[in-house]
Coordinates of C-alpha atoms in Angstrom, one line a residue:
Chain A
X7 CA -33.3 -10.6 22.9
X8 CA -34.3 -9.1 19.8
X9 CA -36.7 -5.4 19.9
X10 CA -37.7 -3.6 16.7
X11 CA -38.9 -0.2 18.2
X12 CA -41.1 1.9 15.4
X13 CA -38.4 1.2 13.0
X14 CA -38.9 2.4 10.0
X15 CA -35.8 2.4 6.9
X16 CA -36.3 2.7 3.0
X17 CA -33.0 2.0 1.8
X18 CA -34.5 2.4 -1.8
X19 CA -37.6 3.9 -3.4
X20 CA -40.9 2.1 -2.4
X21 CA -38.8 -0.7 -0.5
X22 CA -37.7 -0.8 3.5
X23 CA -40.1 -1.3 6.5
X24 CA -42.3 1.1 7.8
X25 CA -43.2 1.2 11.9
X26 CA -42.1 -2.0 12.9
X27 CA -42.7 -3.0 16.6
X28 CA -42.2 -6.8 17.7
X29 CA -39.6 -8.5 19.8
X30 CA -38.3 -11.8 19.4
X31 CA -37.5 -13.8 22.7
X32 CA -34.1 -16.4 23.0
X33 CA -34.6 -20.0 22.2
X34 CA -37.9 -18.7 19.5
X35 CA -38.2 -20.1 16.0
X36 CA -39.8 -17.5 14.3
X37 CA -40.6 -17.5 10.3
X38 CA -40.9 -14.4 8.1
X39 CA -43.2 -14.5 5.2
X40 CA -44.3 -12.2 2.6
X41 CA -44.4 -11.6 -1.2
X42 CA -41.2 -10.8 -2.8
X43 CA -40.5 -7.3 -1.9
X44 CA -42.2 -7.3 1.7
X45 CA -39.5 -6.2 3.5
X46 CA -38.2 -9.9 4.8
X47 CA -34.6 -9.7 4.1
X48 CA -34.4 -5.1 5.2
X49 CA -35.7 -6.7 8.3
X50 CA -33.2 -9.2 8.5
X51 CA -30.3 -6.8 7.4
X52 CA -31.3 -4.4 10.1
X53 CA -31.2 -7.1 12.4
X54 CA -27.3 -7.8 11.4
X55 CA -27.2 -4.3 11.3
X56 CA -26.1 -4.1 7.6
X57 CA -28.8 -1.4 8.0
X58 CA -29.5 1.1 10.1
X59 CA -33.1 2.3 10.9
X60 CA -33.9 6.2 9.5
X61 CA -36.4 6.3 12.3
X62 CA -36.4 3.8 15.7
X63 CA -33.9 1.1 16.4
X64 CA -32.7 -2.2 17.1
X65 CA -32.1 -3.7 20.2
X66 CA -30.1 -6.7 19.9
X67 CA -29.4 -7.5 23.8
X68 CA -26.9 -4.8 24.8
X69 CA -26.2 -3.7 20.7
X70 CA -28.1 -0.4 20.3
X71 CA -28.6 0.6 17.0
X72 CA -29.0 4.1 17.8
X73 CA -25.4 4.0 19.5
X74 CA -23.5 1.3 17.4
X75 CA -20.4 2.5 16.2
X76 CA -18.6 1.2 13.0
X77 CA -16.2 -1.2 14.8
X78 CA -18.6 -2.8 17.0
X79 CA -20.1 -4.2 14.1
X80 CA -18.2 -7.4 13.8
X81 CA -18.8 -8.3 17.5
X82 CA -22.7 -8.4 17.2
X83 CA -22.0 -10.2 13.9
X84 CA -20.1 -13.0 16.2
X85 CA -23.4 -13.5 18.3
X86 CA -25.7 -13.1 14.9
X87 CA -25.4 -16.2 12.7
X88 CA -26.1 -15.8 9.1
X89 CA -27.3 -17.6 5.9
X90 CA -28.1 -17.1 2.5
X91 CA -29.7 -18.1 -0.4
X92 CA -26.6 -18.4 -2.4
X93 CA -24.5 -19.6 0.4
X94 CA -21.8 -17.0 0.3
X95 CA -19.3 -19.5 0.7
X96 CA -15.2 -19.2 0.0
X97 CA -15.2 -21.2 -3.2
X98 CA -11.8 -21.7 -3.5
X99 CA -11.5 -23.2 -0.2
X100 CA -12.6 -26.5 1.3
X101 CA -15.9 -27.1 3.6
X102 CA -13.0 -27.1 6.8
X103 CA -11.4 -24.1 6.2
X104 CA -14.8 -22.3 5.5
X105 CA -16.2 -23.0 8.9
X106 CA -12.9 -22.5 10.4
X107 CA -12.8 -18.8 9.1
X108 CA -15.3 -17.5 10.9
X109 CA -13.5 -18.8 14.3
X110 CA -10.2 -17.4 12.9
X111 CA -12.3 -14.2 12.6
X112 CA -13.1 -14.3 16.2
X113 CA -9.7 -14.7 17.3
X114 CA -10.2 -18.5 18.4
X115 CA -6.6 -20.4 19.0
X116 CA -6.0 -22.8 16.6
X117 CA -6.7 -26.5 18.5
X118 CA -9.8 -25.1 19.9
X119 CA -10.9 -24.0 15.9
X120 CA -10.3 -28.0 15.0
X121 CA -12.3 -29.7 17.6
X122 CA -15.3 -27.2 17.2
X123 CA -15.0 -27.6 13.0
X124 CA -14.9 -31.1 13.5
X125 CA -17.9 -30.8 16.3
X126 CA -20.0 -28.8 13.9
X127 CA -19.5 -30.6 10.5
X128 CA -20.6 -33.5 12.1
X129 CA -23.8 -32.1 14.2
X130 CA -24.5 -31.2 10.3
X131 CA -23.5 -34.2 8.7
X132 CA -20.8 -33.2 6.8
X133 CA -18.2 -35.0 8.5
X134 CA -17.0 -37.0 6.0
X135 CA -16.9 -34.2 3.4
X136 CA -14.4 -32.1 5.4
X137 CA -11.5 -31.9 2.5
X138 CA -14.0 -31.5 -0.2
X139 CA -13.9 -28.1 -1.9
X140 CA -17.0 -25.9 -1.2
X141 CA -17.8 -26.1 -5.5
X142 CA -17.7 -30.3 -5.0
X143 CA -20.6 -30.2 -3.1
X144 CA -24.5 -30.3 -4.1
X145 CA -27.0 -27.1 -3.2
X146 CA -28.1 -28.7 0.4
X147 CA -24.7 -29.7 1.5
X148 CA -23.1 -26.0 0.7
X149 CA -26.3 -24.7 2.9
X150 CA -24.7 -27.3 5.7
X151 CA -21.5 -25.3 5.4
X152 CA -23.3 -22.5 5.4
X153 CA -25.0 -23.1 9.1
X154 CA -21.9 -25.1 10.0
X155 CA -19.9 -21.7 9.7
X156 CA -22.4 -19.6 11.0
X157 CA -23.4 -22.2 14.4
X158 CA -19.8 -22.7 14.9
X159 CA -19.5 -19.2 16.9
X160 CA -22.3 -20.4 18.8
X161 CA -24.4 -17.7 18.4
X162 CA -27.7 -16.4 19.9
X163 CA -29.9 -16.0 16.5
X164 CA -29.3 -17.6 13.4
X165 CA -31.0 -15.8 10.6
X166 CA -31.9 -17.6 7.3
X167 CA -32.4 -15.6 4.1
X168 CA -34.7 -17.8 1.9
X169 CA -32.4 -20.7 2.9
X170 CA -34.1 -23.1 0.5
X171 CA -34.0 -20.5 -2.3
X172 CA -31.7 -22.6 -4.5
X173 CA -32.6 -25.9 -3.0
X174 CA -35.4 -29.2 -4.3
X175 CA -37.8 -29.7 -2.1
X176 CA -36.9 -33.2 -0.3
X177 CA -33.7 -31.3 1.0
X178 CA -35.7 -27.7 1.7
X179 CA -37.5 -30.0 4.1
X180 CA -34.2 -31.5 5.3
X181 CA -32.9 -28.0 6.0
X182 CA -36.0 -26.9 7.6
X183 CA -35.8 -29.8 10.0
X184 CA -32.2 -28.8 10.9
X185 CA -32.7 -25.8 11.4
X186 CA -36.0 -27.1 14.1
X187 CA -33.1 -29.7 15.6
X188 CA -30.3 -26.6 16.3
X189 CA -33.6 -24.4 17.7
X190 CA -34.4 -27.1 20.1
X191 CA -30.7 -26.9 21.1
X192 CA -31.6 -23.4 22.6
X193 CA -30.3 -21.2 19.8
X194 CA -33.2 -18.8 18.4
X195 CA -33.6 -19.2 14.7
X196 CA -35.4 -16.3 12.5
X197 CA -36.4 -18.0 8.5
X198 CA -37.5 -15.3 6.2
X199 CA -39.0 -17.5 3.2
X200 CA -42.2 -16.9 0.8
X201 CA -42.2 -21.0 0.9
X202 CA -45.7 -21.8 3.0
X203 CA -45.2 -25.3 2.8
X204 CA -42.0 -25.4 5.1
X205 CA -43.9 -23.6 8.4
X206 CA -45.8 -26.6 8.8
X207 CA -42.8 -28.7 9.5
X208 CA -42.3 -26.4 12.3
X209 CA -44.8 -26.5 15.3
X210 CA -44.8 -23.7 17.7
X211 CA -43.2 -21.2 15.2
X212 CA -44.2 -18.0 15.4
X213 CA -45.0 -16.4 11.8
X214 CA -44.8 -12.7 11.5
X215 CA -46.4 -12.4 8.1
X216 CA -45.3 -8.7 6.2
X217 CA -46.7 -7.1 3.6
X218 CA -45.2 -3.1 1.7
X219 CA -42.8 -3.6 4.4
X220 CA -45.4 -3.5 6.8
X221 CA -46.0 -6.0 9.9
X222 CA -49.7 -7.7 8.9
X223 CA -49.6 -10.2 11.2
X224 CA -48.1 -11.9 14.1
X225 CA -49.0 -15.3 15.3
Chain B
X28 CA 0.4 -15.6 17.2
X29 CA -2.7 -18.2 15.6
X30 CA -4.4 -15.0 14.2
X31 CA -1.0 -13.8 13.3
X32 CA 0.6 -16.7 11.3
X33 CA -3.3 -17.3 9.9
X34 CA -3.4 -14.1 8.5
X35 CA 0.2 -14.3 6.9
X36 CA -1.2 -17.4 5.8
X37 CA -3.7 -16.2 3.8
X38 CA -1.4 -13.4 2.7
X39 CA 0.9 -16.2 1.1
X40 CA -1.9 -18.0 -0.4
X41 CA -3.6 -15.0 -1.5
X42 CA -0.6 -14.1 -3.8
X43 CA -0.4 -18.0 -5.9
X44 CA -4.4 -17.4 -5.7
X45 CA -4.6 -14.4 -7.8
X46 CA -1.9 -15.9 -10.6
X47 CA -2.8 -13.0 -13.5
X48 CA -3.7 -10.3 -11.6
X49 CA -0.8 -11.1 -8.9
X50 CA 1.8 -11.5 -11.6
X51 CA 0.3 -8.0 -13.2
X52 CA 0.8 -6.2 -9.9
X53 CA 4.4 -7.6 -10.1
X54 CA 5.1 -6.5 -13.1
X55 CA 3.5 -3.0 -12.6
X56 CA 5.5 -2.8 -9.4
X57 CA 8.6 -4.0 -11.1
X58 CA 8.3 -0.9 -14.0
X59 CA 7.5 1.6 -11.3
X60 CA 10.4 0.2 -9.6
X61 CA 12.8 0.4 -12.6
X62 CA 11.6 4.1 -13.5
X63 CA 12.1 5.3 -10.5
X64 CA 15.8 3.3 -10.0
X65 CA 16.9 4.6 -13.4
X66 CA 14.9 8.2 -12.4
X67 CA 17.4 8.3 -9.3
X68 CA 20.8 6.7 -10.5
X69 CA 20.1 9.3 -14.1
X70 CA 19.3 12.3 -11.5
X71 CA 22.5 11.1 -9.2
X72 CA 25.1 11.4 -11.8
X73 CA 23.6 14.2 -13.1
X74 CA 24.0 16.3 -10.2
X75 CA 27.4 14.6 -9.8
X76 CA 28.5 15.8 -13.3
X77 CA 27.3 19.5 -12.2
X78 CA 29.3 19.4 -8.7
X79 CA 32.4 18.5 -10.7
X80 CA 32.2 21.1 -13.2
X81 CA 31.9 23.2 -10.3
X82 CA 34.8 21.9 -8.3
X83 CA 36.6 22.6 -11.2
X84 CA 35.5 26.7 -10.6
X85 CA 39.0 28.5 -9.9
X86 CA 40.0 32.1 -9.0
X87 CA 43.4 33.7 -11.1
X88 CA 45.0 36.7 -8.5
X89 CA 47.2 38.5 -10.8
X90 CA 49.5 40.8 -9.0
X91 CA 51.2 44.0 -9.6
X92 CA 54.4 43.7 -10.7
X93 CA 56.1 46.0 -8.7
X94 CA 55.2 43.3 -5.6
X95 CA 58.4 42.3 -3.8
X96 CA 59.1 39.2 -2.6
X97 CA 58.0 40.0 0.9
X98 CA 55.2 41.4 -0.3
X99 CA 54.2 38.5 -2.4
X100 CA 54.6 36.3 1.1
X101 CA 52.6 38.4 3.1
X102 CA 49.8 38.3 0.9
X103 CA 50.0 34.7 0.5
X104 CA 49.7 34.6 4.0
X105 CA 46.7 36.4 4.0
X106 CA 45.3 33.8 1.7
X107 CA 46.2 31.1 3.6
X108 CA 44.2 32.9 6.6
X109 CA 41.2 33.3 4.8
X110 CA 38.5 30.3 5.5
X111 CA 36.9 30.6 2.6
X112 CA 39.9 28.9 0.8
X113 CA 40.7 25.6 0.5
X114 CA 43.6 25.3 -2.1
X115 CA 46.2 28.1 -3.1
X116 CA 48.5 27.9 -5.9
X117 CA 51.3 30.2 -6.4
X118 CA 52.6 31.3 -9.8
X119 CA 55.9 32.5 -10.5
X120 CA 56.8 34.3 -13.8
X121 CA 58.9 31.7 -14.6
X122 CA 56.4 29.1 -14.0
X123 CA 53.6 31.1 -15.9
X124 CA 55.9 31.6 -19.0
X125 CA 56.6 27.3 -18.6
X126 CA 52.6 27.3 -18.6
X127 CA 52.4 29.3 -21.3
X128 CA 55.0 27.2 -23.3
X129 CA 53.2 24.5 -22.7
X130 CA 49.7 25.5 -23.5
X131 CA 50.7 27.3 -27.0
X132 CA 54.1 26.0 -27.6
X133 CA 56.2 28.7 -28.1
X134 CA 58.1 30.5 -25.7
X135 CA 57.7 33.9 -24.2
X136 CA 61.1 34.6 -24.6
X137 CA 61.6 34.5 -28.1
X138 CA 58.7 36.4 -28.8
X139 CA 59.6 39.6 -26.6
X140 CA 62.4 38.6 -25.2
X141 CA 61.0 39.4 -21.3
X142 CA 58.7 37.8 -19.2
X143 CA 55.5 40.2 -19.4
X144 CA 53.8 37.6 -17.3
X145 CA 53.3 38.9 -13.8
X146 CA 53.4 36.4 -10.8
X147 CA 49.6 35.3 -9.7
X148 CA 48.0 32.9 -7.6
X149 CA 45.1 30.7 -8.8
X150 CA 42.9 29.7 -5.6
X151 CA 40.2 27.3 -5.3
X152 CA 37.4 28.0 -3.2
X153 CA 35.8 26.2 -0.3
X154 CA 32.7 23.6 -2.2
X155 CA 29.8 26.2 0.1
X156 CA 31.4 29.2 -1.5
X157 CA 31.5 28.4 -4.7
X158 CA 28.6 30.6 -5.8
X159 CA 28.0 33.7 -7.6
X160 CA 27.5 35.6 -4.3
X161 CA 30.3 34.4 -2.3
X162 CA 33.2 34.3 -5.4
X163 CA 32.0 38.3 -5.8
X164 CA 32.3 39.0 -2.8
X165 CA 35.5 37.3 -2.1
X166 CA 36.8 38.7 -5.2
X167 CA 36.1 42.4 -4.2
X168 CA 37.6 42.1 -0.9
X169 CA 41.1 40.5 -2.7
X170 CA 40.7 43.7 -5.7
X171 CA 40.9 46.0 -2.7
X172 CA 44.9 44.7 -1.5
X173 CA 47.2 47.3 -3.4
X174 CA 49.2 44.4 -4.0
X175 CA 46.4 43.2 -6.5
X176 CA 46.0 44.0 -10.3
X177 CA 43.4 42.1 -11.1
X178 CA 41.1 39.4 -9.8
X179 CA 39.7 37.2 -12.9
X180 CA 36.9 34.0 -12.7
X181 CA 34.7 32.6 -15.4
X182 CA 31.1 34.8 -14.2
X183 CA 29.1 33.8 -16.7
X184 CA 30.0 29.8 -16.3
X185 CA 29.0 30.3 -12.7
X186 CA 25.4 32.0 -13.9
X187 CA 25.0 29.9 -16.3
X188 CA 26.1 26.4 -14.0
X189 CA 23.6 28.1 -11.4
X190 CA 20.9 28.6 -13.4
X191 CA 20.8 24.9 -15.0
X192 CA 21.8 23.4 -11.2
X193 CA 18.7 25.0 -10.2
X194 CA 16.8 23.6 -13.2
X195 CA 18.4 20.2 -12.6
X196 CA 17.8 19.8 -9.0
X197 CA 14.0 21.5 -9.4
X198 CA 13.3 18.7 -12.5
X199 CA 15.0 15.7 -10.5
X200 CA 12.8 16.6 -7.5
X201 CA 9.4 16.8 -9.6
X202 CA 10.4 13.5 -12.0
X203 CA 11.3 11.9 -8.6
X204 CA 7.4 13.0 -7.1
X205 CA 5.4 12.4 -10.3
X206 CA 7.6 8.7 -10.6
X207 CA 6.8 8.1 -6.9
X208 CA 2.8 8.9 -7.2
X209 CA 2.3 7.2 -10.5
X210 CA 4.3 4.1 -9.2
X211 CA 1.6 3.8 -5.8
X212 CA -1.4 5.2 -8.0
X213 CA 0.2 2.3 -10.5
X214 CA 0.8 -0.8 -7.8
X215 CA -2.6 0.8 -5.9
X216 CA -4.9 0.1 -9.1
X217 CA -3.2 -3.4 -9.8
X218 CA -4.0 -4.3 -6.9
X219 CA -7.5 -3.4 -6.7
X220 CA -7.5 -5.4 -9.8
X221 CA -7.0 -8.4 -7.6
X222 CA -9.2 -7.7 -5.0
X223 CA -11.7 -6.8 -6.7
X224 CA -12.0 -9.7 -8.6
X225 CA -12.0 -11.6 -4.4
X226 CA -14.4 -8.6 -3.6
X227 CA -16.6 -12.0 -2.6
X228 CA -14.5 -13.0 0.4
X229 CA -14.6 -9.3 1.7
X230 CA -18.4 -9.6 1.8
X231 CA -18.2 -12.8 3.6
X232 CA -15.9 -11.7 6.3
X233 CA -17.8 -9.5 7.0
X234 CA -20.7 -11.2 7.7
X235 CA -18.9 -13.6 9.6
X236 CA -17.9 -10.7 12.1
X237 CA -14.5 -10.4 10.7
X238 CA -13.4 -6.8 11.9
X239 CA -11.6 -4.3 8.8
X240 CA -8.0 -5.0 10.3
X241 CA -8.5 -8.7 9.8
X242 CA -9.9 -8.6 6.3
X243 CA -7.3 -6.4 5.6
X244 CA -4.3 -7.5 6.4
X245 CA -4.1 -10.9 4.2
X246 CA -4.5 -8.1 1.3
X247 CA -1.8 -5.9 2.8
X248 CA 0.4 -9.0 3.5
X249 CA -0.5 -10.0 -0.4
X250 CA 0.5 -6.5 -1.7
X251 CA 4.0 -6.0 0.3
X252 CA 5.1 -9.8 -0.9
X253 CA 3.9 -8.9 -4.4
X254 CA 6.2 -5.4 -3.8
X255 CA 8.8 -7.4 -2.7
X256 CA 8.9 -9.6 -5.7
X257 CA 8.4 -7.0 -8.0
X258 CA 11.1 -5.0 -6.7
X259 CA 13.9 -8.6 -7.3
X260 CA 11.9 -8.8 -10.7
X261 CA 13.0 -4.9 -11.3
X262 CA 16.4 -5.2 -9.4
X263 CA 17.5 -8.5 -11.9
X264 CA 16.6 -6.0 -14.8
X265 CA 18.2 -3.2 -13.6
X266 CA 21.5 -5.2 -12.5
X267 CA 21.2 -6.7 -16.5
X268 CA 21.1 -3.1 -17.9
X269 CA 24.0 -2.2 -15.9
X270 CA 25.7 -5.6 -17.0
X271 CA 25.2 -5.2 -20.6
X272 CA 26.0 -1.5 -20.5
X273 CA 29.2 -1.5 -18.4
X274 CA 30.5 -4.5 -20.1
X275 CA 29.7 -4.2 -24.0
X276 CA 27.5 -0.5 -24.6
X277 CA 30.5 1.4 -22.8
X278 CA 32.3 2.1 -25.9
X279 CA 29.4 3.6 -27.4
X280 CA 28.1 5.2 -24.8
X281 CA 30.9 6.9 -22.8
X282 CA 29.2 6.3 -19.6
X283 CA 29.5 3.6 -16.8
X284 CA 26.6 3.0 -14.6
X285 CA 27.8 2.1 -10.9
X286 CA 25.3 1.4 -8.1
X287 CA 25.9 -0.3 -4.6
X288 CA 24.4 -2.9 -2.9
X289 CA 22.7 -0.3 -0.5
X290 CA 20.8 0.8 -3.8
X291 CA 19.8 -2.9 -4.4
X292 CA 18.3 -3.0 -1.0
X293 CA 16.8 0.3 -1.2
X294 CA 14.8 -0.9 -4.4
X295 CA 13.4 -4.0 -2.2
X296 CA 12.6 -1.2 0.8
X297 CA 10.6 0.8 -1.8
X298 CA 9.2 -2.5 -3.2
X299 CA 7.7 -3.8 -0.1
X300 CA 6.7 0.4 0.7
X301 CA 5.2 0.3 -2.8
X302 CA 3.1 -2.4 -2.3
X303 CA 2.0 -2.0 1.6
X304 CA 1.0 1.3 0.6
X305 CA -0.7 0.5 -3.0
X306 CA -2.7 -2.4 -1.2
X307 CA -3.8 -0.1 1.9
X308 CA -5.2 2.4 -0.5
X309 CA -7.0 -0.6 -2.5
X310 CA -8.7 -2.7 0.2
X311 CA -10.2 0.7 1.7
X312 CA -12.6 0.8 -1.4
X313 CA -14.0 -2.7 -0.2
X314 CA -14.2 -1.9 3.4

């Protein structure tokens, strides 16, 4: 599903990845680890394609970096779910209308945007926190909205930029374990996180450990 | 239509959202607005002023006066053939020595006791040929009739009206530019103002796969509503000015300011044009 091919890309002096080969298969749960600086989140911005590679490229099923054009962007975005450390939510808006966007984005007609908002929020447990406004809620549940917006498209990788960044550790672990319960739905989930402790709560995960932006281990 | 009425949506929202920097824009749009209302209503009457001074441009015939009746005729047939003409007026003696009664108040008769005023025609040409070119040429081809004394018109009022027409119309269309780009330069950079300070939600959608159109267009929707509103914001002034000057500065200023309804919706056009275009040219920053 996913094919780094020698990509190398040094956005910035002494940071990027150098030579990366791996592939990541659908339905994997994989976690990136590394000291600050590694080359976790260039890895994950090349796969979202907010990068491109200097030397390489991406294969992200049929998305080819080496061909993608500007406007075909957004429609590997649709397929590539996305979270962050600081949530990147709408502030202004309530925890509805900021998973609804992103179906609105896709073009999705209006009845079929409520019952999959409704669907997600409460696969995440948010459904009783639907008319709250994003800045009403604590750390963990604006990381719910966060993967509530980015599952709701249904996509075939979520990627999770130190997702527990900003969060206490009882409700890291919660995220960690819903993240594990929307892999073993079938969608492939890719952590990048310097935070050991959560990779045990994940059997079977694959850890590709980086290091200067280089790949030092895979297991 | 979902994606449609969303978008408009947000648009709508977008605009009570941004409170300051919206009612900025506004005001921004509404000044550019009023310059460039005032710009075109002072450059209208202007030229308006300059045409009728120039409509006012006559040509004096004076004929020999030897010239017979029938020979005054024929000539004033030949006038009346020419297509360069559009009024003719002829002159009698006796009518040029009641003119000249009433323009110095004495009359000719007691002065010389004859009528040394010859009979002439005072013409007024056709609005295209009422330049330097076309009055010098017409006047040399009436000089050449033997029936002709003298051809007279005011040369140096028509150099002089040329030169400043030229001057007028050159300024008017430069004012009119320079009002037009600092007005969507103006309305642009308010409006980046406001995005900028949403520059967030751009981000966001698009990481959500949002393509540039559809983060866009709320903005652009946003910009031409904030365009329109400026521009009823700039119309109420400008219909106040007008007010207030028609109905109480008149008598000091010997002016009266009249605009139409068409000019009212033409401000609202260029409101809406403002801001579509001023919010186009901001949002591509963030793209």
């Amino acid at each position: 599903m996913i094919s780094f091919i020698n990509v190398t890309c040094s956005f910035r002096k002494n940071a990027g990845v150098k030579d990366l080969n791996f592939s990541i298969d659908d339905g994997e749960f994989v976690f990136l680890t590394g000291p600050s600086g590694a080359g976790k989140s260039t890895l994950l911005r090349l796969i979202y394609m907010d990068l491109f590679p200097e030397k390489g490229k991406v294969l992200i099923r049929d998305f080819d970096s080496s061909r993608m054009r500007d406007r075909q962007i957004p429609y590997l975005r649709r397929k590539v779910g996305m979270i962050f450390q600081d949530f990147q939510l709408l502030k202004d808006r309530n925890v509805y209308q900021n998973v609804a966007i992103a179906l609105y984005a896709s073009h999705y007609k209006t009845r079929e945007i409520k019952s999959r908002v409704y669907d997600i929020l409460n696969q995440v447990g948010l459904g009783h926190r639907v008319h709250h406004k994003a800045t009403e809620l604590s750390g963990g549940e604006q990381q719910r909205v966060a993967i509530a917006r980015a599952l709701v498209k249904e996509p075939m990788v979520l990627l999770a930029d130190e997702p527990t960044g900003n969060l206490d550790p009882r409700v890291s672990i919660e995220l960690i374990n819903l993240l594990n319960k929307i892999n073993k739905k079938g969608t492939a989930v890719i952590v990048a996180t310097h935070n050991y402790s959560l990779i045990k709560r994940v059997p079977g995960a694959r850890l590709i450990q980086m290091n200067e932006g280089e790949i030092t281990s895979i297991t | 239509m979902t994606i449609f009425w969303f978008l408009f949506k947000e648009g709508f929202k977008g605009l009570l959202r941004s409170k300051y920097s919206g009612a900025f824009s506004i005001i921004i749009i509404a000044v550019s607005i009023i310059m460039v209302g005032f710009g075109y209503v002072i450059a209208r009457d202007t030229l308006f002023a300059v045409g009728n001074i120039r409509s006012q441009f006559d040509v004096d015939i004076f004929i020999v006066a030897t010239a017979g009746p029938q020979d005054i005729e024929d000539f004033h047939q030949k006038l009346r053939s020419m297509n360069e003409i559009d009024q003719i007026l002829y002159i009698s003696p006796e009518m040029a020595a009641e003119k000249f009664k009433k323009e110095f108040g004495e009359d000719i008769f007691d002065i010389l006791d004859y009528n040394p005023l010859p009979p002439s025609f005072t013409i007024s040409l056709k609005s295209i040929y009422r330049n330097l070119m076309s009055v010098e040429a017409i006047a040399s081809i009436l000089q050449r009739d033997s029936i002709v004394d003298e051809v007279k018109y005011r040369k140096n009022f028509l150099i002089i009206l040329e030169k400043y027409q030229r001057v007028i119309l050159v300024v008017v269309l430069v004012v009119f530019a320079v009002l037009t780009i600092i007005s969507i330069i103006l309305t642009s950079n308010s409006i980046k103002m406001t995005i900028f300070a949403r520059r967030d939600i751009i981000s966001t959608l698009k990481l959500i796969g949002a393509t540039n159109r559809f983060v866009k267009m709320p903005f652009v929707i946003e910009g031409t509503l904030e365009g329109g509103l400026g521009a009823l914001l700039a119309g109420l002034i400008i219909y106040g000015v007008i007010y207030v000057q028609n109905n109480y500065l008149q008598s000091f200023f010997d002016y009266r300011l009249n605009v139409s309804l068409r000019y009212y919706i033409a401000l609202f056009v260029l409101g809406l044009f403002l801001g579509w275009v001023g919010s186009r040219r901001a949002i591509r920053r963030f793209l």
